[in-house]
XYZ file of C-alpha atoms in Angstrom:
651
model
C 0.020 -0.038 0.028
C 1.259 3.409 -0.863
C 0.910 6.625 1.265
C -1.975 6.275 3.521
C -4.868 8.713 3.588
C -3.907 9.339 7.200
C -1.213 11.645 5.774
C -3.858 13.791 4.311
C -4.869 14.758 7.694
C -2.660 17.797 7.839
C -4.969 20.393 9.208
C -7.510 20.911 11.820
C -8.180 23.065 14.999
C -6.349 20.388 16.970
C -3.022 18.735 16.139
C -4.019 15.862 13.830
C -0.721 13.986 14.450
C -1.853 13.577 18.065
C -4.903 11.694 16.925
C -4.356 8.063 16.840
C -5.885 5.729 14.232
C -8.286 4.500 16.894
C -9.427 8.103 17.775
C -12.794 7.617 16.244
C -13.587 5.302 19.263
C -15.096 6.965 22.288
C -12.469 7.736 24.912
C -13.346 9.081 28.378
C -13.944 12.693 29.074
C -12.979 15.558 29.336
C -14.353 16.873 26.025
C -12.894 19.486 23.703
C -15.096 21.139 21.087
C -13.242 21.798 17.942
C -14.251 23.267 14.493
C -13.448 20.900 11.674
C -12.044 22.790 8.772
C -12.272 20.474 5.843
C -10.823 21.249 2.402
C -9.818 24.761 1.514
C -9.405 26.310 -1.879
C -5.688 26.233 -1.896
C -5.836 22.496 -1.259
C -7.366 21.996 -4.721
C -5.359 24.460 -6.651
C -7.603 27.434 -6.557
C -5.368 30.405 -5.897
C -5.726 33.153 -8.635
C -8.016 35.973 -9.659
C -8.648 37.901 -12.840
C -8.253 41.286 -11.223
C -6.459 42.801 -8.216
C -9.274 45.100 -7.024
C -9.999 44.503 -3.291
C -12.872 42.226 -2.580
C -16.129 42.925 -0.695
C -16.126 40.462 2.134
C -19.440 38.723 2.760
C -20.980 35.421 4.113
C -22.047 32.928 1.432
C -24.837 30.389 2.041
C -25.692 31.558 5.501
C -29.225 30.375 4.783
C -30.438 27.777 2.396
C -32.607 30.523 0.828
C -29.390 32.538 0.066
C -28.688 30.239 -2.870
C -31.309 29.902 -5.694
C -30.762 28.174 -8.949
C -32.974 27.987 -11.956
C -32.093 25.876 -15.038
C -31.955 27.629 -18.447
C -33.509 25.486 -21.171
C -31.963 25.289 -24.622
C -34.358 27.786 -25.900
C -33.097 30.386 -23.350
C -36.188 30.112 -21.156
C -35.474 30.216 -17.373
C -37.276 27.201 -15.848
C -39.408 28.242 -12.875
C -41.984 26.406 -10.933
C -45.105 28.638 -11.558
C -48.041 26.119 -11.352
C -48.782 22.892 -9.619
C -52.083 22.022 -11.361
C -52.354 19.019 -13.670
C -53.860 19.172 -17.141
C -57.621 19.452 -16.687
C -58.386 16.033 -18.223
C -56.217 14.382 -15.571
C -57.533 16.104 -12.559
C -58.945 14.095 -9.798
C -62.872 13.730 -9.470
C -63.584 16.501 -6.827
C -66.363 14.188 -5.530
C -63.942 11.336 -4.992
C -63.498 12.048 -1.265
C -67.253 11.523 -0.920
C -67.143 8.281 -3.013
C -69.969 5.686 -2.143
C -70.367 2.283 -3.587
C -73.873 2.673 -4.977
C -74.259 -1.097 -5.626
C -73.328 -2.309 -2.071
C -71.170 -5.029 -3.678
C -67.872 -4.000 -2.114
C -68.847 -4.591 1.466
C -68.559 -8.355 1.483
C -65.076 -8.104 -0.162
C -63.529 -5.553 2.114
C -62.138 -8.111 4.483
C -60.495 -10.090 1.710
C -59.127 -6.825 0.253
C -57.664 -5.790 3.609
C -56.071 -9.184 3.996
C -54.488 -8.926 0.504
C -53.095 -5.564 1.203
C -51.707 -6.439 4.629
C -50.199 -9.748 3.436
C -48.937 -8.316 0.032
C -50.672 -11.284 -1.502
C -50.269 -11.813 -5.315
C -53.682 -13.154 -5.692
C -56.366 -10.986 -7.155
C -59.970 -10.587 -6.148
C -62.850 -10.453 -8.564
C -66.336 -8.769 -8.156
C -69.033 -9.844 -10.543
C -70.496 -6.654 -12.094
C -72.247 -8.258 -15.006
C -75.393 -6.340 -15.815
C -74.319 -3.095 -13.842
C -74.458 0.222 -15.616
C -71.313 2.077 -16.574
C -72.005 4.594 -13.673
C -72.533 1.838 -11.123
C -69.254 0.226 -12.063
C -67.673 3.569 -11.803
C -68.983 4.119 -8.327
C -67.219 0.760 -7.337
C -63.838 1.967 -8.919
C -64.167 5.393 -7.141
C -65.034 3.834 -3.849
C -62.094 1.402 -3.838
C -59.821 4.290 -4.973
C -61.131 6.402 -2.044
C -60.722 3.693 0.512
C -57.457 2.177 -0.481
C -55.694 5.045 -2.633
C -52.763 3.750 -4.531
C -52.398 0.589 -2.651
C -54.631 -1.445 -5.033
C -55.386 -1.205 -8.745
C -58.798 -1.921 -10.375
C -59.911 -2.752 -13.864
C -62.903 -4.180 -15.526
C -62.552 -7.140 -17.825
C -64.710 -9.769 -19.399
C -64.378 -13.640 -19.227
C -64.988 -16.099 -21.972
C -68.720 -15.906 -21.629
C -68.661 -12.061 -21.903
C -69.487 -11.660 -18.227
C -67.974 -8.483 -16.636
C -65.828 -8.531 -13.522
C -63.881 -5.807 -11.687
C -60.503 -7.209 -10.856
C -58.542 -5.934 -7.707
C -54.824 -6.446 -7.416
C -51.933 -4.862 -5.464
C -50.691 -1.758 -7.367
C -47.136 -3.231 -7.109
C -48.262 -6.118 -9.317
C -49.674 -3.860 -12.139
C -47.668 -2.161 -14.723
C -48.318 1.522 -14.843
C -50.516 3.165 -17.426
C -47.953 2.765 -20.267
C -49.925 -0.124 -21.708
C -53.119 2.093 -22.188
C -51.274 5.266 -23.173
C -53.399 7.474 -25.395
C -52.166 7.469 -29.018
C -52.945 11.065 -29.440
C -50.810 12.079 -26.408
C -46.909 12.753 -26.755
C -45.062 9.957 -24.854
C -43.037 12.032 -22.462
C -44.065 13.966 -19.535
C -41.837 17.022 -18.780
C -42.274 18.752 -15.357
C -40.499 21.221 -13.274
C -38.795 20.021 -10.082
C -38.307 22.448 -7.257
C -36.130 21.115 -4.342
C -34.587 22.353 -1.121
C -31.402 21.100 0.381
C -31.346 17.865 -1.647
C -29.177 16.781 -4.535
C -30.774 15.741 -7.784
C -29.670 12.137 -7.514
C -31.396 11.671 -4.267
C -34.602 13.325 -5.466
C -34.668 11.114 -8.534
C -34.373 7.986 -6.315
C -37.328 9.182 -4.267
C -39.420 9.916 -7.246
C -38.528 6.496 -8.737
C -39.823 4.608 -5.715
C -43.041 6.572 -5.260
C -43.821 6.467 -8.893
C -42.718 2.785 -9.220
C -40.395 3.402 -12.248
C -36.788 2.612 -12.662
C -34.289 5.444 -11.839
C -33.029 5.569 -15.322
C -36.500 6.308 -16.818
C -36.420 9.765 -15.029
C -34.181 11.994 -17.129
C -32.651 15.419 -16.338
C -30.440 17.724 -18.206
C -27.915 18.152 -15.408
C -27.474 17.868 -11.590
C -28.149 20.927 -9.415
C -26.424 22.062 -6.105
C -27.683 20.462 -2.882
C -27.214 23.518 -0.584
C -30.067 25.859 -1.605
C -33.367 25.974 -3.545
C -33.144 24.806 -7.179
C -35.556 24.409 -10.109
C -35.028 22.227 -13.193
C -36.789 20.161 -15.686
C -37.212 16.303 -15.563
C -38.891 13.912 -17.896
C -40.384 10.423 -17.732
C -41.953 8.214 -20.377
C -45.577 7.272 -20.416
C -46.497 8.604 -16.981
C -49.491 10.737 -16.201
C -48.992 14.123 -14.601
C -51.578 13.157 -12.025
C -49.256 10.365 -10.714
C -46.395 12.886 -10.312
C -48.531 15.454 -8.673
C -49.379 12.914 -5.911
C -45.745 12.410 -4.891
C -45.525 13.151 -1.280
C -41.988 13.946 -0.128
C -40.566 16.662 2.080
C -38.752 19.480 0.395
C -39.779 18.276 -3.163
C -42.285 20.084 -5.353
C -43.374 19.450 -9.042
C -45.412 21.367 -11.578
C -45.612 22.879 -15.038
C -46.548 19.515 -16.500
C -46.431 19.282 -20.234
C -46.346 16.367 -22.758
C -43.605 16.340 -25.483
C -42.474 13.882 -28.156
C -38.789 13.724 -26.921
C -37.191 13.037 -23.602
C -34.634 15.236 -21.766
C -31.041 14.344 -22.186
C -27.994 15.008 -20.078
C -26.416 18.287 -21.213
C -29.600 19.495 -22.889
C -29.543 22.875 -21.129
C -28.067 26.406 -21.995
C -26.939 26.999 -18.465
C -28.240 28.192 -14.978
C -29.645 31.354 -13.678
C -28.309 32.030 -9.967
C -29.843 34.244 -7.383
C -27.435 34.672 -4.383
C -27.222 36.618 -1.196
C -23.906 37.595 0.286
C -24.624 38.687 3.925
C -23.020 41.357 5.898
C -20.860 42.732 3.102
C -17.940 45.137 3.813
C -18.094 47.886 1.324
C -20.354 50.774 0.038
C -22.340 50.822 -3.054
C -19.475 52.238 -5.090
C -16.986 49.576 -4.046
C -19.649 46.935 -4.775
C -20.257 48.469 -8.178
C -16.537 48.529 -8.960
C -16.071 44.858 -7.982
C -18.972 43.796 -10.180
C -17.827 45.908 -13.162
C -14.397 44.217 -12.910
C -16.288 40.949 -12.922
C -18.208 41.860 -16.234
C -14.880 42.992 -17.750
C -12.449 40.364 -16.746
C -14.752 37.455 -15.943
C -13.504 34.755 -13.298
C -10.996 31.899 -13.394
C -13.153 28.951 -14.487
C -11.920 26.642 -11.649
C -13.640 23.550 -10.465
C -15.111 24.510 -7.185
C -14.783 22.872 -3.848
C -18.150 20.986 -4.465
C -16.256 18.873 -6.988
C -13.911 17.387 -4.433
C -16.163 16.620 -1.451
C -15.782 17.870 2.035
C -13.520 15.172 3.592
C -9.979 16.008 4.466
C -9.307 12.357 5.234
C -10.487 11.081 1.754
C -11.089 13.786 -0.621
C -12.806 12.378 -3.848
C -9.629 13.215 -5.873
C -7.538 10.793 -3.763
C -9.958 7.942 -4.469
C -10.013 9.118 -8.204
C -6.085 8.963 -8.319
C -6.111 5.423 -6.938
C -8.728 4.279 -9.583
C -6.731 5.968 -12.291
C -3.593 4.129 -11.278
C -5.503 0.858 -11.439
C -5.428 0.277 -7.709
C -9.038 -0.539 -6.608
C -7.696 -1.768 -3.226
C -6.279 1.540 -2.382
C -9.347 3.285 -3.513
C -11.438 1.246 -1.101
C -9.008 1.974 1.620
C -9.521 5.646 1.214
C -13.364 5.263 0.941
C -13.589 3.211 3.985
C -10.973 5.084 6.171
C -12.607 6.233 9.472
C -13.299 10.050 9.680
C -13.041 10.961 13.324
C -13.326 14.714 12.775
C -16.029 14.698 10.177
C -19.181 13.475 11.751
C -21.123 15.416 14.367
C -23.063 12.333 15.248
C -22.046 8.546 14.857
C -24.144 6.682 12.475
C -24.131 3.075 11.014
C -21.715 4.061 8.219
C -19.188 5.346 10.707
C -19.509 2.213 12.763
C -19.112 0.001 9.779
C -16.093 1.945 8.749
C -14.496 1.537 12.208
C -15.135 -2.312 12.296
C -13.800 -2.807 8.750
C -10.764 -0.552 9.477
C -9.836 -2.632 12.598
C -10.778 -6.112 11.347
C -10.671 -5.868 7.508
C -13.678 -8.316 7.957
C -16.507 -7.001 5.619
C -18.997 -9.495 7.123
C -18.426 -8.092 10.669
C -18.744 -4.446 9.134
C -21.972 -5.623 7.411
C -23.554 -6.279 10.750
C -23.293 -2.529 11.535
C -25.354 -1.462 8.569
C -29.042 -0.926 8.385
C -30.967 -2.470 5.428
C -31.837 1.061 4.274
C -28.230 2.256 3.950
C -27.449 2.611 0.241
C -24.311 4.820 0.735
C -21.233 4.063 -1.394
C -19.662 2.632 1.749
C -22.513 0.351 2.433
C -22.490 -0.930 -1.246
C -18.759 -1.582 -1.141
C -18.940 -3.481 2.244
C -21.931 -5.651 0.945
C -19.987 -6.540 -2.081
C -16.855 -7.533 -0.233
C -18.976 -9.492 2.147
C -20.612 -11.396 -0.764
C -17.745 -11.624 -3.234
C -14.855 -11.959 -0.795
C -12.743 -9.424 1.084
C -10.386 -8.945 -1.736
C -12.815 -8.678 -4.640
C -12.056 -4.967 -5.053
C -12.966 -4.530 -8.702
C -16.281 -6.218 -8.215
C -17.027 -3.613 -5.496
C -16.693 -0.759 -7.891
C -18.658 -2.513 -10.651
C -21.876 -2.470 -8.326
C -21.465 1.239 -7.503
C -23.583 3.429 -9.829
C -21.366 4.517 -12.816
C -21.931 8.148 -12.174
C -20.361 7.895 -8.626
C -17.350 6.091 -9.976
C -16.808 8.774 -12.631
C -17.113 11.565 -10.061
C -14.145 10.159 -8.281
C -12.142 9.964 -11.507
C -13.243 13.392 -12.795
C -12.318 14.867 -9.327
C -8.603 13.790 -9.852
C -8.831 15.208 -13.400
C -10.266 18.522 -12.029
C -7.491 18.813 -9.401
C -4.885 18.602 -12.057
C -6.712 21.066 -14.295
C -6.906 23.560 -11.434
C -3.250 23.173 -10.562
C -2.221 23.615 -14.204
C -4.255 26.612 -14.849
C -2.960 28.313 -11.646
C 0.526 27.665 -12.510
C -0.078 28.982 -16.022
C -1.628 32.311 -14.901
C 1.153 32.830 -12.339
C 3.826 32.563 -14.985
C 2.138 33.901 -18.133
C -0.716 36.084 -16.769
C -4.210 36.308 -18.362
C -3.264 36.495 -22.069
C -3.128 33.909 -24.829
C 0.400 32.635 -25.700
C 1.703 30.636 -28.653
C 0.984 27.007 -28.225
C -2.401 27.426 -26.362
C -5.343 25.635 -27.523
C -8.640 27.048 -28.775
C -11.844 25.294 -30.141
C -11.934 25.239 -33.998
C -15.692 25.476 -33.759
C -16.401 28.829 -32.096
C -19.830 27.499 -31.099
C -18.367 24.823 -28.947
C -19.457 25.197 -25.436
C -18.931 23.335 -22.119
C -21.821 20.977 -22.159
C -19.252 18.172 -22.352
C -18.360 18.468 -18.646
C -22.124 17.595 -17.946
C -21.891 14.745 -20.357
C -18.769 13.110 -18.981
C -20.334 13.155 -15.432
C -22.602 10.571 -16.833
C -25.471 8.742 -15.235
C -26.102 5.355 -13.864
C -25.196 2.413 -16.002
C -28.297 1.637 -18.074
C -30.510 -1.365 -17.604
C -30.857 -3.729 -20.491
C -34.446 -2.771 -21.110
C -34.024 0.960 -20.790
C -33.365 3.681 -23.300
C -29.634 3.959 -24.257
C -27.625 6.324 -22.123
C -24.877 8.620 -23.328
C -21.713 6.410 -23.595
C -18.860 8.713 -22.654
C -16.450 6.473 -24.396
C -17.981 7.217 -27.820
C -18.772 10.953 -27.149
C -17.262 13.055 -29.963
C -15.373 15.876 -28.498
C -14.931 19.217 -30.257
C -11.788 19.627 -32.167
C -9.073 22.045 -31.034
C -6.378 23.990 -32.824
C -3.121 25.538 -31.643
C -2.506 29.243 -31.409
C 0.452 30.237 -33.591
C 2.460 33.416 -33.934
C 0.394 34.247 -37.025
C -2.999 34.075 -35.442
C -2.190 34.933 -31.910
C -3.749 38.469 -32.134
C -7.059 37.267 -33.058
C -7.608 35.476 -29.804
C -8.320 36.614 -26.167
C -7.997 34.713 -22.817
C -11.646 33.819 -23.125
C -10.984 31.718 -26.268
C -8.186 29.628 -24.478
C -9.124 26.061 -23.479
C -7.039 23.650 -21.378
C -7.562 19.878 -21.303
C -8.443 17.763 -18.537
C -5.790 14.928 -18.749
C -6.914 11.870 -20.555
C -6.052 9.378 -23.242
C -7.706 11.039 -26.089
C -6.904 14.774 -25.939
C -4.222 17.146 -27.223
C -2.022 19.046 -24.791
C -0.773 22.639 -25.404
C 2.150 22.865 -27.743
C 4.202 24.881 -25.405
C 6.087 24.210 -22.036
C 2.617 23.904 -20.289
C 2.111 20.579 -22.167
C 5.151 19.248 -20.494
C 3.666 20.290 -17.123
C 0.795 17.864 -17.724
C 3.306 15.222 -18.543
C 5.368 15.917 -15.392
C 2.237 16.034 -13.074
C 0.967 12.756 -14.397
C 4.398 11.176 -13.926
C 4.512 12.177 -10.311
C 1.611 9.758 -9.812
C 3.102 7.080 -12.064
C 0.764 7.771 -14.810
C 0.862 8.731 -18.590
C -1.947 9.718 -20.931
C -1.640 6.216 -22.407
C -2.236 4.739 -18.951
C -5.365 6.562 -18.524
C -6.968 4.323 -20.979
C -8.125 0.986 -19.445
C -9.487 -2.224 -20.668
C -12.367 -1.774 -18.271
C -14.008 1.364 -19.708
C -15.497 2.052 -16.321
C -12.080 3.297 -15.260
C -10.978 4.764 -18.530
C -10.453 8.602 -18.824
C -10.677 10.332 -22.178
C -10.421 13.906 -21.028
C -12.101 17.063 -22.402
C -11.436 20.715 -22.717
C -12.507 23.702 -20.510
C -12.117 27.438 -20.908
C -9.676 28.745 -18.393
C -11.561 32.072 -18.021
C -15.330 32.483 -18.250
C -17.930 35.241 -17.812
C -21.195 35.577 -15.844
C -24.013 37.026 -18.210
C -26.908 39.296 -17.420
C -25.707 40.386 -13.995
C -28.190 42.257 -11.841
C -27.616 43.283 -8.279
C -28.834 45.346 -5.441
C -28.001 45.950 -1.741
C -30.461 45.189 1.077
C -30.354 46.650 4.524
C -31.787 44.571 7.418
C -31.687 44.259 11.152
C -31.476 40.553 11.579
C -28.640 38.520 10.224
C -31.072 35.569 9.664
C -33.714 37.389 7.637
C -35.029 35.625 4.536
C -34.088 37.963 1.810
C -34.846 35.806 -1.306
C -38.083 34.090 -2.312
C -37.964 30.549 -3.687
C -40.237 29.426 -6.547
C -42.595 27.693 -4.173
C -42.866 30.660 -1.833
C -43.720 32.869 -4.855
C -46.620 30.489 -5.721
C -47.703 30.679 -2.093
C -47.835 34.501 -2.323
C -45.225 35.249 0.237
C -44.286 38.796 0.221
C -40.548 39.708 -0.589
C -38.501 41.293 1.949
C -38.290 45.168 1.784
C -34.924 46.755 2.629
C -34.917 48.586 6.058
C -33.401 52.066 5.976
C -30.315 52.199 8.190
C -30.400 48.438 8.957
C -27.840 46.893 11.105
C -26.637 44.581 8.332
C -26.001 45.269 4.684
C -26.193 42.332 2.183
C -25.771 41.913 -1.568
C -28.305 40.231 -3.629
C -26.822 39.296 -7.124
C -28.294 37.421 -10.016
C -26.403 36.068 -13.039
C -26.332 33.276 -15.684
C -23.622 30.775 -16.301
C -22.915 28.188 -18.768
C -23.191 24.390 -17.865
C -20.485 23.232 -15.602
C -19.382 26.668 -14.502
C -19.341 27.154 -10.712
C -21.333 30.033 -9.132
C -18.972 29.907 -6.042
C -16.035 30.958 -8.321
C -17.997 33.917 -9.450
C -18.636 34.891 -5.683
C -15.076 34.188 -5.004
C -14.035 36.762 -7.597
C -16.199 39.436 -6.075
C -15.227 38.803 -2.376
C -11.556 37.751 -2.922
C -12.019 35.197 -0.048
C -12.050 31.392 0.467
C -15.472 29.856 -0.318
C -14.849 26.924 1.980
C -17.324 26.122 4.747
C -14.697 26.879 7.334
C -13.883 30.272 6.094
C -17.645 31.136 5.816
C -18.296 29.964 9.375
C -15.528 32.221 10.602
C -17.076 35.139 8.924
C -20.552 34.206 10.428
C -18.676 34.143 13.942
C -17.439 37.578 13.463
C -20.773 38.954 12.279
C -22.343 37.524 15.404
C -19.844 39.358 17.690
C -18.107 36.048 18.418
C -21.149 34.693 20.267
C -20.752 30.942 20.369
C -23.521 28.721 18.988
C -25.775 31.539 17.809
C -26.011 30.057 14.264
C -29.136 28.122 13.799
C -29.049 24.402 12.883
C -29.975 25.185 9.370
C -26.975 27.591 9.076
C -24.593 25.247 10.786
C -25.508 22.642 8.199
C -24.560 25.155 5.367
C -21.275 26.446 6.853
C -19.456 23.868 8.891
C -19.950 21.326 11.648
C -18.937 21.733 15.278
C -17.489 18.362 16.184
C -17.307 17.067 19.702
C -14.190 14.783 20.206
C -13.680 12.780 23.201
C -9.959 13.263 23.864
C -7.981 12.626 26.981
C -6.276 15.756 28.554
C -2.414 15.354 28.612
């Protein structure tokens, strides 16, 4: 085994080298409360700015409502949740809540139906309705729907003698309404999804369970931030809007239902519209205006933000990605299952499973610590090792969703890209140089970064997913002495290292080779027989611009005031916050659009000239609260940093 991830523990509010490997275990008091720092920008190569004008310090993501994201569709429309009503023909019968069985036939079958539901029996129950009118049969359907909801499904059928029966089955045994889909209706339901403090993958998983469809049938154009309120479009094939409207899950809202002839595809978006609040800014309106004008003129370094690398200082995602790129699945698993004593405010079953595995290397013992409802990456790996054997490392990664494996690998690529770009700016500044790369096609944009993040491996009976190994990347060309004057820094693109890309034709190209060599890699070695671990690479603009910037300052007396309305709050007619003259706090509300894969936090970083890490933001929050301990609400702690209680013996 090469260098352990324990060596990554090089920073915390206590001396990490004093924490032994078994420090995750409870040790007797006294207790010290420490602030876990996590990754900072300098750890992932984020060091440079496009201008030297002083920043306007402010607190980012103090409240979940401070970060609002709305997808921009390919036609330029900003996706907003504006209506939650279903198409009129699909609306529920308003009299259904008063449904009565006019025939009285259901009464003698209710016990049998109850037993079927409770026991989850696969047997069906039939009610003879031969000779009844259509209205009478409808009253039976409505009554059963009223009494049992979505637990049972009913339909009318005829037997060989043309006698009519209503057949009652468990809904889980009945395929959805794809079989009876109206020929006149387009096949794909598109709808707006508004979510709060949830990632897109988690929401899709919840929807798939409640709608009883496979995860891969629910399509989206790209993932959205977890921390905040976001709105995007989703699509699903042959599913009624009424079914989606019935989804009951906390922090998830759907609406704006419309049927179309085509599905959404990953990357099918123009970008994202952000509305962000920076609280307790330091600077007058003139200084704010100057900072934003510099942003408009010079743009921002198009770094991969901290979200790309996870929050763990013990096992950042790029450390796992590096191990996978080097073909060392064992080391990658070591990193993922390494205990994280400083990173969990409360011990959970994943923490306990990590601890047991780390001490024993026995996945079967670790498995006993996991609940059946634990579907984390750690849980999947432990279950795979327990089933296939403690050294079946490759098998473990093959059962992890493909998008998660790719995120590890792309994190490693992103780290190298950040480092190369920072080094390039430090040495050559913000101007094109001979040997730099530009797209041949000026229309090429960065949707590719969304594409290579991929989705889960497709099921055999599902629609074909984008295969990142056959994606045709845009062609690039090299800047020469002859054409140097026609380009600006906004045209220059740099590659993420891979087996199928070109490097700059100058000394920076050698930087890539040297950086890979430090990890024992070459571009050729990034191509693997197992395509799951193969890295083709892509290109990314080193400097980008935020478009259509709108801003205003807001004065308020409470640091915790809700200053932005979410889509769902607008629907509910909540009134917007009105600036208070001479308020105790001054905050900046800024709105702008970015292309896919650009990070809003890097825009804010350019304005504030401060680290966007949770630790740095928590420190600013403490200062704003006059150093009063624990004044931040639970919600705000969740969005800034975790206060960790460690049981450490005093020396």
